Amino acid sequence: MHAIYVIDGVQEEYTPAQLLDAVTEPEGRHPHPGPAEGRAVDETLDPVFRDAGLEPGCTDAYLEAVCKARKAVPAAEAESYTRIRVASVLADTLWRTGVFRAGDLRLDATWRWNDAPVGARAAFYASVRAAADYVDALGIKFSSYRHVRTAGLSELVLRPRIARDAEEQDYGFISEPYSTKHPVLGSRRACPSTLLGDAQSWVVYIPFDTADFRLGGSLLAQELGLGGGPAPQIVDADYFLDCYEVVRELVEDGVVLSGATVGEGGLLKAVRGMVEETGMTLDLSDVMRSYQEQNPLRILFAELPGVVIQIRDADFDYLDAELLLQDVAFFPLGHPTPGSSDIRVKASAKSGIQTILESLMQNAEGED
């Protein structure tokens, strides 16, 4: 943590410990008054750009591969991996009991890292820098951090907690709307993680960042040995906070019947975990039209942070109004299908009017 890093021939200005100490509570900092502990020299690895050649008809096989996989840090996309990891761990707290806001949360961070491969030390430094930058942008802090060397897969382990001295927080550090006076983070879930068998209820997808859907750095790209191209660029901390706060209020108000976090593995893996007792038809049409995305597999497996929630049909207009008020985008995915445990994916980037016009034209051609 206290070594001088030289990446691609350029010496970095700060050590990893200095980067993290700037966004860590005093009790968790690692001050080092002496000289730096040696030098870490490495080079960055470039992302692999390769035609994935994914087949929409193989969606079930891709899902099975993703569900069985364990994520390894993509050395060429360590920065994106780290931001997605931070966002996903914070989003997981939405389902916890208690009274808290995003600004009340702290993260215990452990980098379990294999330094041996070429590019691993550069990836570690990129991960630390991304974590420090993103946590700072979110207005939260680390409660502690450490670096553990391993011979296995590298990973960033994060555990959320409430600030050590919550009653005497420095409220000048965080925005007032994103904190509470006496926060409590419970250990139980505030809502189920699986869909309830209400065929009239809505399943809604809320991305927590404005980035595009990209497969780079994803579990799918890892398991299929594909480059996948660039990873999602998670940079909009303010939008994440807006999404977090409005969803947290919906959970506390009992509007959310069930919920799941979209993180490693992507949207389809999150929905798969929700359909233990009921199936559903997953309609991606609104998402594809909004993002002008022609490939549904990018939406299904890109690891863009977000949540999937289930709400009553009677609460749909209320949800619409609340999210519109906060300028938060959401996408209805469909309804549960009681009596089934299957997921059927429906995808079309065409608008309803375009579909109707094409149908009319086909009928007219058939009459000639």
mmCIF file with all atom_site columns, C-alpha atoms in Angstrom, residues 72-231:
data_model
loop_
_atom_site.group_PDB
_atom_site.id
_atom_site.type_symbol
_atom_site.label_atom_id
_atom_site.label_alt_id
_atom_site.label_comp_id
_atom_site.label_asym_id
_atom_site.label_entity_id
_atom_site.label_seq_id
_atom_site.pdbx_PDB_ins_code
_atom_site.Cartn_x
_atom_site.Cartn_y
_atom_site.Cartn_z
_atom_site.occupancy
_atom_site.B_iso_or_equiv
_atom_site.pdbx_formal_charge
_atom_site.auth_seq_id
_atom_site.auth_comp_id
_atom_site.auth_asym_id
_atom_site.auth_atom_id
_atom_site.pdbx_PDB_model_num
ATOM 1   C CA . ALA A 1 72  ? -12.152 -12.649 -11.804 1.00 0.00 ? 72  ALA A CA 1
ATOM 2   C CA . VAL A 1 73  ? -10.911 -9.086  -11.957 1.00 0.00 ? 73  VAL A CA 1
ATOM 3   C CA . PRO A 1 74  ? -10.431 -8.216  -15.644 1.00 0.00 ? 74  PRO A CA 1
ATOM 4   C CA . ALA A 1 75  ? -6.945  -6.692  -15.544 1.00 0.00 ? 75  ALA A CA 1
ATOM 5   C CA . ALA A 1 76  ? -7.639  -4.468  -18.541 1.00 0.00 ? 76  ALA A CA 1
ATOM 6   C CA . GLU A 1 77  ? -10.905 -3.217  -17.007 1.00 0.00 ? 77  GLU A CA 1
ATOM 7   C CA . ALA A 1 78  ? -10.004 -2.987  -13.308 1.00 0.00 ? 78  ALA A CA 1
ATOM 8   C CA . GLU A 1 79  ? -11.340 0.555   -13.037 1.00 0.00 ? 79  GLU A CA 1
ATOM 9   C CA . SER A 1 80  ? -14.776 -0.309  -14.413 1.00 0.00 ? 80  SER A CA 1
ATOM 10  C CA . TYR A 1 81  ? -14.860 -3.532  -12.356 1.00 0.00 ? 81  TYR A CA 1
ATOM 11  C CA . THR A 1 82  ? -14.196 -1.549  -9.183  1.00 0.00 ? 82  THR A CA 1
ATOM 12  C CA . ARG A 1 83  ? -16.832 1.097   -9.782  1.00 0.00 ? 83  ARG A CA 1
ATOM 13  C CA . ILE A 1 84  ? -19.415 -1.578  -10.620 1.00 0.00 ? 84  ILE A CA 1
ATOM 14  C CA . ARG A 1 85  ? -18.432 -3.468  -7.471  1.00 0.00 ? 85  ARG A CA 1
ATOM 15  C CA . VAL A 1 86  ? -18.841 -0.395  -5.263  1.00 0.00 ? 86  VAL A CA 1
ATOM 16  C CA . ALA A 1 87  ? -22.183 0.490   -6.859  1.00 0.00 ? 87  ALA A CA 1
ATOM 17  C CA . SER A 1 88  ? -23.523 -3.066  -6.549  1.00 0.00 ? 88  SER A CA 1
ATOM 18  C CA . VAL A 1 89  ? -22.547 -3.456  -2.888  1.00 0.00 ? 89  VAL A CA 1
ATOM 19  C CA . LEU A 1 90  ? -24.188 -0.142  -2.033  1.00 0.00 ? 90  LEU A CA 1
ATOM 20  C CA . ALA A 1 91  ? -27.304 -1.094  -4.017  1.00 0.00 ? 91  ALA A CA 1
ATOM 21  C CA . ASP A 1 92  ? -27.502 -4.344  -2.022  1.00 0.00 ? 92  ASP A CA 1
ATOM 22  C CA . THR A 1 93  ? -28.133 -2.309  1.129   1.00 0.00 ? 93  THR A CA 1
ATOM 23  C CA . LEU A 1 94  ? -31.422 -1.070  -0.335  1.00 0.00 ? 94  LEU A CA 1
ATOM 24  C CA . TRP A 1 95  ? -33.059 -4.335  0.693   1.00 0.00 ? 95  TRP A CA 1
ATOM 25  C CA . ARG A 1 96  ? -31.926 -4.130  4.330   1.00 0.00 ? 96  ARG A CA 1
ATOM 26  C CA . THR A 1 97  ? -34.094 -3.142  7.275   1.00 0.00 ? 97  THR A CA 1
ATOM 27  C CA . GLY A 1 98  ? -33.243 -0.007  9.240   1.00 0.00 ? 98  GLY A CA 1
ATOM 28  C CA . VAL A 1 99  ? -33.283 3.743   8.754   1.00 0.00 ? 99  VAL A CA 1
ATOM 29  C CA . PHE A 1 100 ? -30.425 5.105   6.676   1.00 0.00 ? 100 PHE A CA 1
ATOM 30  C CA . ARG A 1 101 ? -29.458 6.956   3.538   1.00 0.00 ? 101 ARG A CA 1
ATOM 31  C CA . ALA A 1 102 ? -26.515 6.585   1.185   1.00 0.00 ? 102 ALA A CA 1
ATOM 32  C CA . GLY A 1 103 ? -24.476 9.213   3.029   1.00 0.00 ? 103 GLY A CA 1
ATOM 33  C CA . ASP A 1 104 ? -24.667 7.194   6.250   1.00 0.00 ? 104 ASP A CA 1
ATOM 34  C CA . LEU A 1 105 ? -22.860 4.216   4.739   1.00 0.00 ? 105 LEU A CA 1
ATOM 35  C CA . ARG A 1 106 ? -19.202 3.268   4.979   1.00 0.00 ? 106 ARG A CA 1
ATOM 36  C CA . LEU A 1 107 ? -17.306 0.469   3.249   1.00 0.00 ? 107 LEU A CA 1
ATOM 37  C CA . ASP A 1 108 ? -14.741 -1.962  4.630   1.00 0.00 ? 108 ASP A CA 1
ATOM 38  C CA . ALA A 1 109 ? -12.521 -2.778  1.646   1.00 0.00 ? 109 ALA A CA 1
ATOM 39  C CA . THR A 1 110 ? -10.142 -5.692  1.135   1.00 0.00 ? 110 THR A CA 1
ATOM 40  C CA . TRP A 1 111 ? -8.139  -6.085  -2.056  1.00 0.00 ? 111 TRP A CA 1
ATOM 41  C CA . ARG A 1 112 ? -7.254  -9.782  -2.342  1.00 0.00 ? 112 ARG A CA 1
ATOM 42  C CA . TRP A 1 113 ? -4.755  -9.555  -5.159  1.00 0.00 ? 113 TRP A CA 1
ATOM 43  C CA . ASN A 1 114 ? -2.496  -11.837 -7.128  1.00 0.00 ? 114 ASN A CA 1
ATOM 44  C CA . ASP A 1 115 ? 0.455   -9.606  -8.001  1.00 0.00 ? 115 ASP A CA 1
ATOM 45  C CA . ALA A 1 116 ? 2.293   -12.192 -10.104 1.00 0.00 ? 116 ALA A CA 1
ATOM 46  C CA . PRO A 1 117 ? 0.812   -11.807 -13.627 1.00 0.00 ? 117 PRO A CA 1
ATOM 47  C CA . VAL A 1 118 ? 1.949   -9.011  -15.893 1.00 0.00 ? 118 VAL A CA 1
ATOM 48  C CA . GLY A 1 119 ? -0.498  -6.140  -15.562 1.00 0.00 ? 119 GLY A CA 1
ATOM 49  C CA . ALA A 1 120 ? -1.738  -7.215  -12.114 1.00 0.00 ? 120 ALA A CA 1
ATOM 50  C CA . ARG A 1 121 ? -0.012  -4.441  -10.170 1.00 0.00 ? 121 ARG A CA 1
ATOM 51  C CA . ALA A 1 122 ? -1.143  -1.846  -12.669 1.00 0.00 ? 122 ALA A CA 1
ATOM 52  C CA . ALA A 1 123 ? -4.675  -3.228  -12.331 1.00 0.00 ? 123 ALA A CA 1
ATOM 53  C CA . PHE A 1 124 ? -4.419  -3.022  -8.529  1.00 0.00 ? 124 PHE A CA 1
ATOM 54  C CA . TYR A 1 125 ? -3.406  0.623   -8.681  1.00 0.00 ? 125 TYR A CA 1
ATOM 55  C CA . ALA A 1 126 ? -6.174  1.392   -11.172 1.00 0.00 ? 126 ALA A CA 1
ATOM 56  C CA . SER A 1 127 ? -8.678  -0.339  -8.889  1.00 0.00 ? 127 SER A CA 1
ATOM 57  C CA . VAL A 1 128 ? -7.559  1.640   -5.831  1.00 0.00 ? 128 VAL A CA 1
ATOM 58  C CA . ARG A 1 129 ? -7.670  4.925   -7.721  1.00 0.00 ? 129 ARG A CA 1
ATOM 59  C CA . ALA A 1 130 ? -11.128 4.161   -9.140  1.00 0.00 ? 130 ALA A CA 1
ATOM 60  C CA . ALA A 1 131 ? -12.442 3.185   -5.707  1.00 0.00 ? 131 ALA A CA 1
ATOM 61  C CA . ALA A 1 132 ? -11.136 6.375   -4.110  1.00 0.00 ? 132 ALA A CA 1
ATOM 62  C CA . ASP A 1 133 ? -12.494 8.594   -6.886  1.00 0.00 ? 133 ASP A CA 1
ATOM 63  C CA . TYR A 1 134 ? -15.936 6.971   -6.987  1.00 0.00 ? 134 TYR A CA 1
ATOM 64  C CA . VAL A 1 135 ? -16.392 6.837   -3.214  1.00 0.00 ? 135 VAL A CA 1
ATOM 65  C CA . ASP A 1 136 ? -15.412 10.498  -3.003  1.00 0.00 ? 136 ASP A CA 1
ATOM 66  C CA . ALA A 1 137 ? -17.887 11.413  -5.762  1.00 0.00 ? 137 ALA A CA 1
ATOM 67  C CA . LEU A 1 138 ? -20.635 9.519   -3.906  1.00 0.00 ? 138 LEU A CA 1
ATOM 68  C CA . GLY A 1 139 ? -19.930 11.492  -0.732  1.00 0.00 ? 139 GLY A CA 1
ATOM 69  C CA . ILE A 1 140 ? -19.185 8.466   1.429   1.00 0.00 ? 140 ILE A CA 1
ATOM 70  C CA . LYS A 1 141 ? -16.013 7.038   2.991   1.00 0.00 ? 141 LYS A CA 1
ATOM 71  C CA . PHE A 1 142 ? -14.173 3.824   3.664   1.00 0.00 ? 142 PHE A CA 1
ATOM 72  C CA . SER A 1 143 ? -14.179 2.708   7.276   1.00 0.00 ? 143 SER A CA 1
ATOM 73  C CA . SER A 1 144 ? -11.055 0.600   6.691   1.00 0.00 ? 144 SER A CA 1
ATOM 74  C CA . TYR A 1 145 ? -9.025  -0.941  3.893   1.00 0.00 ? 145 TYR A CA 1
ATOM 75  C CA . ARG A 1 146 ? -6.318  -3.542  3.442   1.00 0.00 ? 146 ARG A CA 1
ATOM 76  C CA . HIS A 1 147 ? -4.323  -5.385  0.785   1.00 0.00 ? 147 HIS A CA 1
ATOM 77  C CA . VAL A 1 148 ? -3.941  -9.171  1.004   1.00 0.00 ? 148 VAL A CA 1
ATOM 78  C CA . ARG A 1 149 ? -1.729  -11.042 -1.438  1.00 0.00 ? 149 ARG A CA 1
ATOM 79  C CA . THR A 1 150 ? -3.143  -14.257 -2.863  1.00 0.00 ? 150 THR A CA 1
ATOM 80  C CA . ALA A 1 151 ? -2.090  -16.906 -5.354  1.00 0.00 ? 151 ALA A CA 1
ATOM 81  C CA . GLY A 1 152 ? -5.663  -17.295 -6.577  1.00 0.00 ? 152 GLY A CA 1
ATOM 82  C CA . LEU A 1 153 ? -8.083  -14.971 -8.325  1.00 0.00 ? 153 LEU A CA 1
ATOM 83  C CA . SER A 1 154 ? -7.871  -11.278 -7.553  1.00 0.00 ? 154 SER A CA 1
ATOM 84  C CA . GLU A 1 155 ? -10.997 -9.690  -6.109  1.00 0.00 ? 155 GLU A CA 1
ATOM 85  C CA . LEU A 1 156 ? -12.242 -6.646  -4.247  1.00 0.00 ? 156 LEU A CA 1
ATOM 86  C CA . VAL A 1 157 ? -14.295 -7.549  -1.176  1.00 0.00 ? 157 VAL A CA 1
ATOM 87  C CA . LEU A 1 158 ? -16.535 -4.789  0.197   1.00 0.00 ? 158 LEU A CA 1
ATOM 88  C CA . ARG A 1 159 ? -18.705 -4.833  3.314   1.00 0.00 ? 159 ARG A CA 1
ATOM 89  C CA . PRO A 1 160 ? -21.125 -1.989  4.065   1.00 0.00 ? 160 PRO A CA 1
ATOM 90  C CA . ARG A 1 161 ? -21.614 -0.580  7.535   1.00 0.00 ? 161 ARG A CA 1
ATOM 91  C CA . ILE A 1 162 ? -22.830 2.557   9.288   1.00 0.00 ? 162 ILE A CA 1
ATOM 92  C CA . ALA A 1 163 ? -20.285 5.229   10.243  1.00 0.00 ? 163 ALA A CA 1
ATOM 93  C CA . ARG A 1 164 ? -18.456 4.457   13.499  1.00 0.00 ? 164 ARG A CA 1
ATOM 94  C CA . ASP A 1 165 ? -19.671 7.631   15.179  1.00 0.00 ? 165 ASP A CA 1
ATOM 95  C CA . ALA A 1 166 ? -22.964 8.165   13.388  1.00 0.00 ? 166 ALA A CA 1
ATOM 96  C CA . GLU A 1 167 ? -24.332 10.639  15.933  1.00 0.00 ? 167 GLU A CA 1
ATOM 97  C CA . GLU A 1 168 ? -21.368 12.977  15.467  1.00 0.00 ? 168 GLU A CA 1
ATOM 98  C CA . GLN A 1 169 ? -20.887 12.733  11.739  1.00 0.00 ? 169 GLN A CA 1
ATOM 99  C CA . ASP A 1 170 ? -19.292 15.607  9.903   1.00 0.00 ? 170 ASP A CA 1
ATOM 100 C CA . TYR A 1 171 ? -22.422 16.666  8.060   1.00 0.00 ? 171 TYR A CA 1
ATOM 101 C CA . GLY A 1 172 ? -20.407 19.163  6.070   1.00 0.00 ? 172 GLY A CA 1
ATOM 102 C CA . PHE A 1 173 ? -18.789 16.242  4.263   1.00 0.00 ? 173 PHE A CA 1
ATOM 103 C CA . ILE A 1 174 ? -22.000 14.818  2.833   1.00 0.00 ? 174 ILE A CA 1
ATOM 104 C CA . SER A 1 175 ? -25.126 16.326  1.350   1.00 0.00 ? 175 SER A CA 1
ATOM 105 C CA . GLU A 1 176 ? -27.883 16.782  3.931   1.00 0.00 ? 176 GLU A CA 1
ATOM 106 C CA . PRO A 1 177 ? -30.600 14.981  1.901   1.00 0.00 ? 177 PRO A CA 1
ATOM 107 C CA . TYR A 1 178 ? -28.426 11.867  1.732   1.00 0.00 ? 178 TYR A CA 1
ATOM 108 C CA . SER A 1 179 ? -27.944 11.363  5.491   1.00 0.00 ? 179 SER A CA 1
ATOM 109 C CA . THR A 1 180 ? -29.989 10.758  8.641   1.00 0.00 ? 180 THR A CA 1
ATOM 110 C CA . LYS A 1 181 ? -29.404 11.803  12.238  1.00 0.00 ? 181 LYS A CA 1
ATOM 111 C CA . HIS A 1 182 ? -29.468 8.358   13.850  1.00 0.00 ? 182 HIS A CA 1
ATOM 112 C CA . PRO A 1 183 ? -28.890 5.807   11.065  1.00 0.00 ? 183 PRO A CA 1
ATOM 113 C CA . VAL A 1 184 ? -29.396 2.086   11.595  1.00 0.00 ? 184 VAL A CA 1
ATOM 114 C CA . LEU A 1 185 ? -28.465 -0.626  9.071   1.00 0.00 ? 185 LEU A CA 1
ATOM 115 C CA . GLY A 1 186 ? -30.365 -3.810  9.884   1.00 0.00 ? 186 GLY A CA 1
ATOM 116 C CA . SER A 1 187 ? -29.244 -7.348  9.130   1.00 0.00 ? 187 SER A CA 1
ATOM 117 C CA . ARG A 1 188 ? -32.570 -8.649  7.776   1.00 0.00 ? 188 ARG A CA 1
ATOM 118 C CA . ARG A 1 189 ? -34.194 -8.047  4.400   1.00 0.00 ? 189 ARG A CA 1
ATOM 119 C CA . ALA A 1 190 ? -36.962 -5.474  4.211   1.00 0.00 ? 190 ALA A CA 1
ATOM 120 C CA . CYS A 1 191 ? -38.563 -7.245  1.239   1.00 0.00 ? 191 CYS A CA 1
ATOM 121 C CA . PRO A 1 192 ? -38.270 -10.681 -0.415  1.00 0.00 ? 192 PRO A CA 1
ATOM 122 C CA . SER A 1 193 ? -35.679 -11.398 -3.090  1.00 0.00 ? 193 SER A CA 1
ATOM 123 C CA . THR A 1 194 ? -38.095 -13.513 -5.159  1.00 0.00 ? 194 THR A CA 1
ATOM 124 C CA . LEU A 1 195 ? -41.170 -12.488 -7.128  1.00 0.00 ? 195 LEU A CA 1
ATOM 125 C CA . LEU A 1 196 ? -44.587 -12.860 -5.561  1.00 0.00 ? 196 LEU A CA 1
ATOM 126 C CA . GLY A 1 197 ? -47.145 -14.720 -7.668  1.00 0.00 ? 197 GLY A CA 1
ATOM 127 C CA . ASP A 1 198 ? -49.269 -11.676 -8.494  1.00 0.00 ? 198 ASP A CA 1
ATOM 128 C CA . ALA A 1 199 ? -49.953 -11.744 -12.236 1.00 0.00 ? 199 ALA A CA 1
ATOM 129 C CA . GLN A 1 200 ? -51.153 -8.117  -12.189 1.00 0.00 ? 200 GLN A CA 1
ATOM 130 C CA . SER A 1 201 ? -48.049 -6.730  -10.506 1.00 0.00 ? 201 SER A CA 1
ATOM 131 C CA . TRP A 1 202 ? -45.243 -5.062  -12.446 1.00 0.00 ? 202 TRP A CA 1
ATOM 132 C CA . VAL A 1 203 ? -41.580 -6.000  -12.662 1.00 0.00 ? 203 VAL A CA 1
ATOM 133 C CA . VAL A 1 204 ? -39.546 -2.838  -13.224 1.00 0.00 ? 204 VAL A CA 1
ATOM 134 C CA . TYR A 1 205 ? -35.890 -2.316  -14.145 1.00 0.00 ? 205 TYR A CA 1
ATOM 135 C CA . ILE A 1 206 ? -34.031 0.788   -12.918 1.00 0.00 ? 206 ILE A CA 1
ATOM 136 C CA . PRO A 1 207 ? -30.434 1.291   -14.163 1.00 0.00 ? 207 PRO A CA 1
ATOM 137 C CA . PHE A 1 208 ? -28.359 3.244   -11.625 1.00 0.00 ? 208 PHE A CA 1
ATOM 138 C CA . ASP A 1 209 ? -26.031 4.825   -14.171 1.00 0.00 ? 209 ASP A CA 1
ATOM 139 C CA . THR A 1 210 ? -26.424 6.509   -17.538 1.00 0.00 ? 210 THR A CA 1
ATOM 140 C CA . ALA A 1 211 ? -23.673 4.459   -19.226 1.00 0.00 ? 211 ALA A CA 1
ATOM 141 C CA . ASP A 1 212 ? -24.298 2.350   -22.318 1.00 0.00 ? 212 ASP A CA 1
ATOM 142 C CA . PHE A 1 213 ? -24.677 -1.426  -22.169 1.00 0.00 ? 213 PHE A CA 1
ATOM 143 C CA . ARG A 1 214 ? -21.291 -3.002  -22.910 1.00 0.00 ? 214 ARG A CA 1
ATOM 144 C CA . LEU A 1 215 ? -20.074 -6.566  -22.450 1.00 0.00 ? 215 LEU A CA 1
ATOM 145 C CA . GLY A 1 216 ? -16.420 -5.778  -21.779 1.00 0.00 ? 216 GLY A CA 1
ATOM 146 C CA . GLY A 1 217 ? -15.277 -7.059  -18.388 1.00 0.00 ? 217 GLY A CA 1
ATOM 147 C CA . SER A 1 218 ? -18.499 -9.024  -17.889 1.00 0.00 ? 218 SER A CA 1
ATOM 148 C CA . LEU A 1 219 ? -18.910 -12.559 -16.592 1.00 0.00 ? 219 LEU A CA 1
ATOM 149 C CA . LEU A 1 220 ? -20.260 -13.581 -19.985 1.00 0.00 ? 220 LEU A CA 1
ATOM 150 C CA . ALA A 1 221 ? -17.164 -12.305 -21.790 1.00 0.00 ? 221 ALA A CA 1
ATOM 151 C CA . GLN A 1 222 ? -14.985 -14.030 -19.196 1.00 0.00 ? 222 GLN A CA 1
ATOM 152 C CA . GLU A 1 223 ? -16.694 -17.411 -19.427 1.00 0.00 ? 223 GLU A CA 1
ATOM 153 C CA . LEU A 1 224 ? -16.824 -17.479 -23.222 1.00 0.00 ? 224 LEU A CA 1
ATOM 154 C CA . GLY A 1 225 ? -13.236 -16.289 -23.566 1.00 0.00 ? 225 GLY A CA 1
ATOM 155 C CA . LEU A 1 226 ? -14.335 -13.222 -25.495 1.00 0.00 ? 226 LEU A CA 1
ATOM 156 C CA . GLY A 1 227 ? -12.900 -9.747  -25.383 1.00 0.00 ? 227 GLY A CA 1
ATOM 157 C CA . GLY A 1 228 ? -16.299 -8.138  -25.303 1.00 0.00 ? 228 GLY A CA 1
ATOM 158 C CA . GLY A 1 229 ? -14.865 -4.722  -26.118 1.00 0.00 ? 229 GLY A CA 1
ATOM 159 C CA . PRO A 1 230 ? -14.904 -1.850  -23.610 1.00 0.00 ? 230 PRO A CA 1
ATOM 160 C CA . ALA A 1 231 ? -16.655 -2.109  -20.245 1.00 0.00 ? 231 ALA A CA 1
#
